[in-house]
């Protein structure tokens, strides 16, 4: 074996694939019973509808190197992501655009009129002096739109009032002065034609790659544990960086999500893939309906049942899956301390969203793995 990779998400699998293609023998371990990390998907058994087990995953990128690379393993559908939000029982398009503004104010503003209105409403606070997220939100888009679409949704995401959240959590709140409600601005977007798991399996399908599931790197009873491996061969570690050092510099804080999946006896529950719930009286942040990610599978999917997933957000404990870095000033100091400790680990390479304590979209995880392979490992 030439290389041990801890974690079979997109970061770990990209390194594994590159290493195997250049003749290295690689072992990939994962503590979960499947490969693919958080991008893993499976067909819901009753309906056959593909469900993203760890929350909805939409692929999008403007990076030509990444786009070329991923197309070696899968083709993509022409799915274009759009999100809507329910506020007081009325549905509005997101991100906030001219359609949202005109519906909200019951008006027919031109782009210039809408821009002038938002500018006037935003004058209540100066973004530079905002003392908390609420003041920043109002300074960016004005109080009415902030209170309708941002305040309660943000409070649900963080389980904290925006008046107690730091202003720097948001740097901008995009408002589009056209009716364009495409969610992503990237050059390429789509969903893997045969699903995420087929894509992921093709990346790992090489005689130089051995995958071992249900294996935890910190379980001393299994042969590829930390104590046995580090120093003996190069290790790419994509698990949580604080866990690697046994929380020596404190635990970094994360948000997690709880997902509540349900099969409903209707052909179409909400008419779209993602519906946000902007108000405080609905405890979940959004509902995903998975059939709408693949309209091209209409002839394969049932017409009398559908799969939905309600998403709830909260702070993570050690037992939870870490999903989004909270990134407080203490976290940033902790991360710097862990980076220093990391420099002392011989031949251990920290990567991926958990290993670097960074929110990474899939194309970013793949792009940074390609860079690590080319610049440090190859
Ligand atoms: P990832 O978390 O996928 O993989 C890490 C692996 O390491 C896991 O399989 C884990 O089990 C394993 N591991 C950890 N500790 C271990 C140990 N001690 N021993 C063995 N194995 C261990 N991106 C995007 O582009 N579009 C999108 O729409 C979304 N949506 C989205 C929704 C939600 C809810 C989240 C949390 C994330 C997204 N993402 C996304 C981001 C996407 O999930 C992310 O880019 C990839 O998961 C990153 O891949 P990694 O390999 O870095 O981590």
XYZ file of C-alpha atoms and ligand atoms in Angstrom:
431
model
C 0.000 0.000 0.000
C 1.356 3.455 -0.962
C -1.306 5.735 0.505
C -4.039 5.582 3.147
C -7.061 7.830 2.685
C -9.386 8.433 5.610
C -12.845 9.311 4.293
C -14.503 8.373 0.997
C -16.221 11.706 0.255
C -15.430 13.622 -2.922
C -12.126 14.854 -1.510
C -10.854 11.405 -0.544
C -12.145 9.709 -3.696
C -10.564 12.303 -5.995
C -7.164 11.725 -4.372
C -7.730 7.947 -4.535
C -8.665 8.056 -8.216
C -5.680 10.236 -9.176
C -3.257 8.114 -7.152
C -4.610 4.841 -8.585
C -4.442 6.203 -12.135
C -0.754 6.978 -11.627
C -0.011 3.449 -10.471
C -0.141 3.882 -6.681
C -1.902 1.332 -4.483
C -4.442 3.052 -2.264
C -6.631 2.018 0.652
C -9.673 4.191 1.444
C -11.365 3.708 4.812
C -14.677 5.161 5.906
C -16.504 4.786 9.174
C -19.855 4.823 7.397
C -21.304 1.710 5.719
C -21.154 3.359 2.265
C -18.792 5.460 0.152
C -19.417 8.988 -1.091
C -19.507 10.967 2.146
C -22.330 13.481 2.297
C -23.060 13.293 -1.430
C -24.280 9.688 -1.074
C -27.739 8.968 -2.488
C -29.962 5.892 -2.640
C -33.295 4.905 -4.124
C -36.095 5.089 -1.574
C -37.272 1.423 -1.546
C -41.042 1.951 -1.754
C -41.031 4.481 -4.618
C -37.647 4.040 -6.334
C -37.126 7.812 -6.087
C -33.475 8.814 -5.621
C -32.981 10.478 -2.240
C -29.868 12.383 -1.137
C -29.439 10.927 2.321
C -27.512 13.841 3.847
C -29.532 16.684 2.325
C -30.040 17.888 -1.235
C -26.904 18.053 -3.400
C -26.883 20.145 -6.568
C -23.770 20.094 -8.694
C -22.593 23.420 -10.130
C -19.209 24.830 -11.118
C -17.470 27.450 -13.236
C -14.112 25.674 -12.977
C -13.282 24.099 -16.385
C -10.714 21.681 -14.887
C -13.257 20.335 -12.407
C -16.021 20.156 -15.036
C -13.778 18.181 -17.404
C -12.674 15.873 -14.590
C -16.161 15.038 -13.265
C -17.455 14.347 -16.778
C -15.115 11.358 -16.938
C -17.334 9.594 -14.407
C -20.834 10.801 -15.152
C -22.929 12.833 -17.535
C -25.212 15.523 -16.121
C -28.869 16.287 -16.705
C -29.932 19.792 -17.699
C -31.606 20.388 -14.312
C -31.557 24.072 -13.303
C -32.016 24.772 -9.596
C -34.692 27.223 -8.447
C -35.854 27.802 -4.882
C -39.120 29.248 -3.605
C -40.104 30.375 -0.135
C -43.369 30.341 1.770
C -43.974 33.512 3.801
C -47.332 33.845 5.595
C -48.897 31.275 3.315
C -47.803 32.973 0.073
C -45.062 31.570 -2.159
C -42.303 33.888 -3.463
C -39.333 33.195 -5.745
C -35.757 33.309 -4.379
C -33.076 34.666 -4.404
C -34.858 37.989 -3.849
C -35.467 39.338 -7.352
C -37.787 41.716 -9.146
C -40.519 39.068 -9.054
C -40.185 38.733 -5.259
C -40.185 42.503 -4.748
C -43.187 43.187 -6.975
C -45.180 40.334 -5.422
C -44.270 41.455 -1.908
C -45.134 45.139 -2.456
C -48.070 44.318 -4.808
C -46.447 46.546 -7.399
C -45.079 46.621 -10.936
C -41.772 48.401 -10.297
C -39.236 48.671 -13.077
C -35.670 47.573 -12.215
C -34.666 51.212 -11.530
C -37.704 51.885 -9.351
C -37.098 48.714 -7.328
C -33.411 49.580 -6.912
C -34.307 53.071 -5.677
C -36.861 51.652 -3.232
C -34.449 49.098 -1.735
C -31.758 51.775 -1.507
C -34.140 54.067 0.385
C -35.317 51.302 2.763
C -31.734 50.202 3.414
C -30.825 53.721 4.593
C -32.021 52.895 8.122
C -28.568 51.517 9.069
C -25.091 51.834 7.590
C -23.696 48.360 6.822
C -20.260 49.443 8.114
C -21.644 50.264 11.590
C -23.997 47.269 11.898
C -23.683 45.833 15.403
C -25.303 42.492 14.605
C -26.734 40.409 11.778
C -30.137 42.075 11.999
C -28.745 45.583 11.516
C -26.545 44.332 8.682
C -29.512 42.641 6.982
C -31.589 45.820 7.214
C -28.647 47.891 5.946
C -28.353 45.625 2.907
C -31.988 45.203 1.784
C -34.193 47.305 4.085
C -36.418 46.253 6.956
C -39.550 44.927 5.130
C -37.708 42.413 2.918
C -35.298 41.528 5.732
C -38.104 40.795 8.196
C -40.095 38.760 5.669
C -37.382 36.650 4.079
C -34.242 36.709 6.233
C -34.973 37.265 9.939
C -36.910 34.180 10.981
C -35.236 31.857 8.482
C -31.815 32.880 9.833
C -33.049 32.463 13.426
C -34.179 28.915 12.572
C -30.872 28.101 10.858
C -28.818 29.287 13.822
C -31.282 28.682 16.655
C -30.278 32.190 17.714
C -31.899 35.591 17.261
C -30.181 37.583 14.465
C -29.796 40.427 16.990
C -27.336 38.125 18.798
C -25.504 36.902 15.718
C -22.369 38.690 14.483
C -22.849 41.027 11.498
C -20.018 39.385 9.546
C -21.979 36.137 9.023
C -23.445 37.877 5.966
C -21.304 39.994 3.704
C -24.011 40.539 1.095
C -27.627 39.626 0.456
C -28.026 39.325 -3.277
C -30.981 41.174 -4.797
C -31.534 40.779 -8.522
C -33.311 43.547 -10.369
C -34.537 41.173 -13.072
C -36.984 38.266 -12.977
C -34.096 35.760 -13.192
C -34.509 33.292 -10.329
C -31.822 30.766 -11.264
C -30.305 29.840 -7.927
C -26.700 29.380 -9.113
C -24.721 31.699 -11.386
C -22.236 29.055 -12.490
C -21.303 28.135 -16.059
C -22.307 24.500 -15.578
C -24.947 22.884 -13.426
C -26.902 19.660 -13.412
C -27.461 16.397 -11.599
C -25.592 13.165 -12.309
C -27.724 11.317 -14.866
C -27.508 7.917 -13.132
C -27.406 9.365 -9.621
C -24.641 10.296 -7.182
C -23.852 6.763 -6.081
C -23.183 5.553 -9.651
C -20.812 8.523 -10.115
C -19.021 7.876 -6.837
C -18.702 4.138 -7.523
C -17.095 4.836 -10.905
C -14.462 7.001 -9.207
C -13.556 4.163 -6.835
C -13.656 1.439 -9.505
C -9.953 0.734 -10.048
C -7.873 -2.339 -9.260
C -5.412 -0.121 -7.331
C -8.147 1.105 -4.964
C -9.323 -0.940 -2.009
C -12.267 0.443 -0.023
C -12.899 -0.641 3.574
C -16.216 0.460 5.067
C -17.325 0.592 8.703
C -13.720 1.310 9.660
C -13.000 4.192 12.034
C -9.480 5.640 11.909
C -9.560 6.139 15.689
C -10.584 2.566 16.482
C -7.385 0.973 17.755
C -8.815 -2.510 17.320
C -8.648 -2.266 13.525
C -5.297 -2.480 11.697
C -5.432 0.841 9.796
C -5.815 3.045 12.863
C -4.060 6.347 13.482
C -1.341 4.989 15.778
C -0.469 2.193 13.342
C -0.554 4.244 10.136
C 0.860 7.716 10.836
C 4.599 7.817 10.196
C 4.484 4.486 8.339
C 2.945 5.731 5.092
C 1.399 8.932 3.712
C -2.107 9.559 5.073
C -4.756 11.846 3.584
C -7.162 12.659 6.401
C -10.606 14.102 5.562
C -12.307 13.661 8.963
C -12.762 16.492 11.512
C -9.416 18.162 12.248
C -10.178 18.677 15.974
C -11.004 14.970 16.388
C -7.634 14.051 14.837
C -5.848 15.871 17.677
C -8.281 14.561 20.285
C -9.723 18.085 20.756
C -6.395 19.261 22.280
C -7.168 22.891 21.307
C -10.888 22.631 22.045
C -13.807 21.457 19.924
C -14.574 23.514 16.811
C -18.278 24.352 16.604
C -20.557 23.095 13.857
C -24.178 23.273 12.882
C -25.935 20.070 11.963
C -29.267 19.297 10.345
C -31.972 16.780 11.180
C -33.755 15.314 8.177
C -37.243 13.877 8.441
C -38.122 11.751 5.428
C -41.672 10.800 4.513
C -43.389 8.980 1.640
C -46.718 10.647 0.828
C -49.574 9.125 -1.171
C -49.736 11.989 -3.685
C -48.100 12.277 -7.090
C -46.790 15.776 -6.420
C -46.614 17.433 -3.016
C -45.255 20.924 -3.737
C -44.607 21.202 -7.481
C -40.904 22.015 -7.048
C -37.749 20.523 -5.534
C -37.082 22.947 -2.654
C -39.566 25.086 -0.735
C -38.158 27.231 2.071
C -40.311 28.218 5.040
C -39.436 31.792 5.998
C -41.562 32.151 9.147
C -40.890 31.351 12.807
C -44.078 29.357 13.389
C -42.922 26.551 11.034
C -40.093 24.724 12.817
C -38.314 23.385 9.718
C -36.275 25.526 7.330
C -37.261 23.793 4.091
C -38.864 20.810 2.415
C -37.176 18.890 -0.398
C -39.246 16.840 -2.818
C -36.855 14.547 -4.593
C -38.851 13.598 -7.698
C -38.430 17.168 -8.980
C -34.646 16.839 -9.167
C -35.156 14.398 -12.059
C -38.083 15.442 -14.246
C -36.519 13.331 -17.015
C -37.313 10.211 -14.941
C -41.069 10.926 -14.970
C -41.823 7.658 -16.778
C -39.919 5.673 -14.119
C -41.194 7.401 -10.999
C -44.613 6.594 -9.531
C -47.525 8.927 -10.234
C -49.307 8.249 -6.937
C -46.542 8.678 -4.352
C -43.661 11.031 -3.619
C -40.780 11.415 -1.148
C -40.286 14.586 0.869
C -37.663 15.543 3.446
C -38.143 18.235 6.061
C -34.919 19.913 7.178
C -34.330 21.233 10.705
C -31.155 23.062 11.679
C -29.354 23.188 15.040
C -25.944 23.306 16.758
C -24.056 19.996 16.633
C -22.772 17.978 19.595
C -19.893 15.465 19.348
C -22.420 12.746 18.500
C -23.928 14.635 15.549
C -22.774 14.815 11.950
C -20.877 18.111 11.576
C -22.334 19.939 8.559
C -21.636 23.684 8.519
C -18.734 25.392 10.371
C -20.024 28.014 12.826
C -16.735 29.929 12.589
C -16.772 32.047 15.760
C -13.569 33.994 16.640
C -12.719 31.129 19.063
C -13.176 28.637 16.228
C -10.831 30.630 14.007
C -8.185 30.682 16.737
C -8.688 26.968 17.333
C -8.299 26.269 13.636
C -5.005 28.198 13.509
C -3.746 26.155 16.475
C -4.760 22.899 14.744
C -3.020 24.018 11.537
C 0.185 24.499 13.556
C -0.207 21.040 15.104
C -0.851 19.637 11.621
C 2.531 20.874 10.410
C 4.164 18.587 12.972
C 2.437 15.447 11.673
C 4.804 13.620 9.359
C 3.266 12.850 5.965
C -0.318 13.577 7.027
C -2.343 15.718 4.604
C -5.517 17.353 5.921
C -8.190 17.941 3.302
C -11.887 18.259 2.565
C -14.528 20.189 4.443
C -13.980 18.484 7.813
C -10.194 18.312 7.607
C -9.922 22.056 6.857
C -13.011 23.248 8.812
C -14.482 25.005 5.779
C -17.789 24.793 3.989
C -16.889 23.392 0.567
C -19.266 22.771 -2.283
C -18.614 19.541 -4.168
C -16.755 21.250 -6.994
C -14.537 22.995 -4.417
C -13.774 19.732 -2.601
C -12.888 18.083 -5.928
C -10.876 21.116 -7.111
C -8.860 21.316 -3.901
C -8.191 17.562 -3.990
C -6.896 17.863 -7.574
C -4.606 20.707 -6.435
C -3.366 18.717 -3.433
C -2.637 15.758 -5.686
C -0.807 17.832 -8.314
C 1.094 20.108 -5.935
C 1.880 17.977 -2.889
C 1.300 14.276 -3.443
C 1.982 13.329 -7.069
P -17.469 14.372 3.212
O -18.085 14.756 4.491
O -18.362 14.123 2.058
O -16.632 13.049 3.442
C -15.861 12.830 4.607
C -15.887 11.348 4.913
O -14.951 11.074 5.966
C -17.241 10.866 5.394
O -17.712 9.818 4.569
C -16.966 10.392 6.828
O -17.731 9.250 7.202
C -15.491 10.054 6.765
N -14.839 10.075 8.078
C -14.863 11.072 8.985
N -14.183 10.715 10.099
C -13.718 9.458 9.880
C -12.970 8.535 10.666
N -12.566 8.827 11.913
N -12.676 7.328 10.144
C -13.116 6.998 8.891
N -13.829 7.824 8.109
C -14.136 9.041 8.588
N -22.256 20.790 -2.234
C -22.654 21.186 -3.484
O -21.811 21.373 -4.359
N -23.992 21.349 -3.767
C -24.955 21.143 -2.827
O -26.139 21.317 -3.119
C -24.566 20.735 -1.533
N -25.482 20.508 -0.561
C -25.080 20.196 0.709
C -26.029 20.015 1.703
C -25.628 19.715 2.999
C -26.654 19.526 4.062
C -24.247 19.617 3.294
C -23.775 19.360 4.687
C -23.305 19.761 2.312
C -23.709 20.058 0.998
N -22.774 20.195 -0.007
C -23.181 20.575 -1.268
C -21.329 20.022 0.261
C -20.821 18.620 -0.029
O -21.474 17.698 0.811
C -19.307 18.617 0.208
O -18.702 19.412 -0.767
C -18.685 17.281 0.149
O -19.294 16.447 1.077
C -17.213 17.424 0.508
O -16.594 16.205 0.454
P -15.529 15.788 1.561
O -14.858 14.597 1.010
O -14.692 16.938 1.942
O -16.388 15.463 2.879
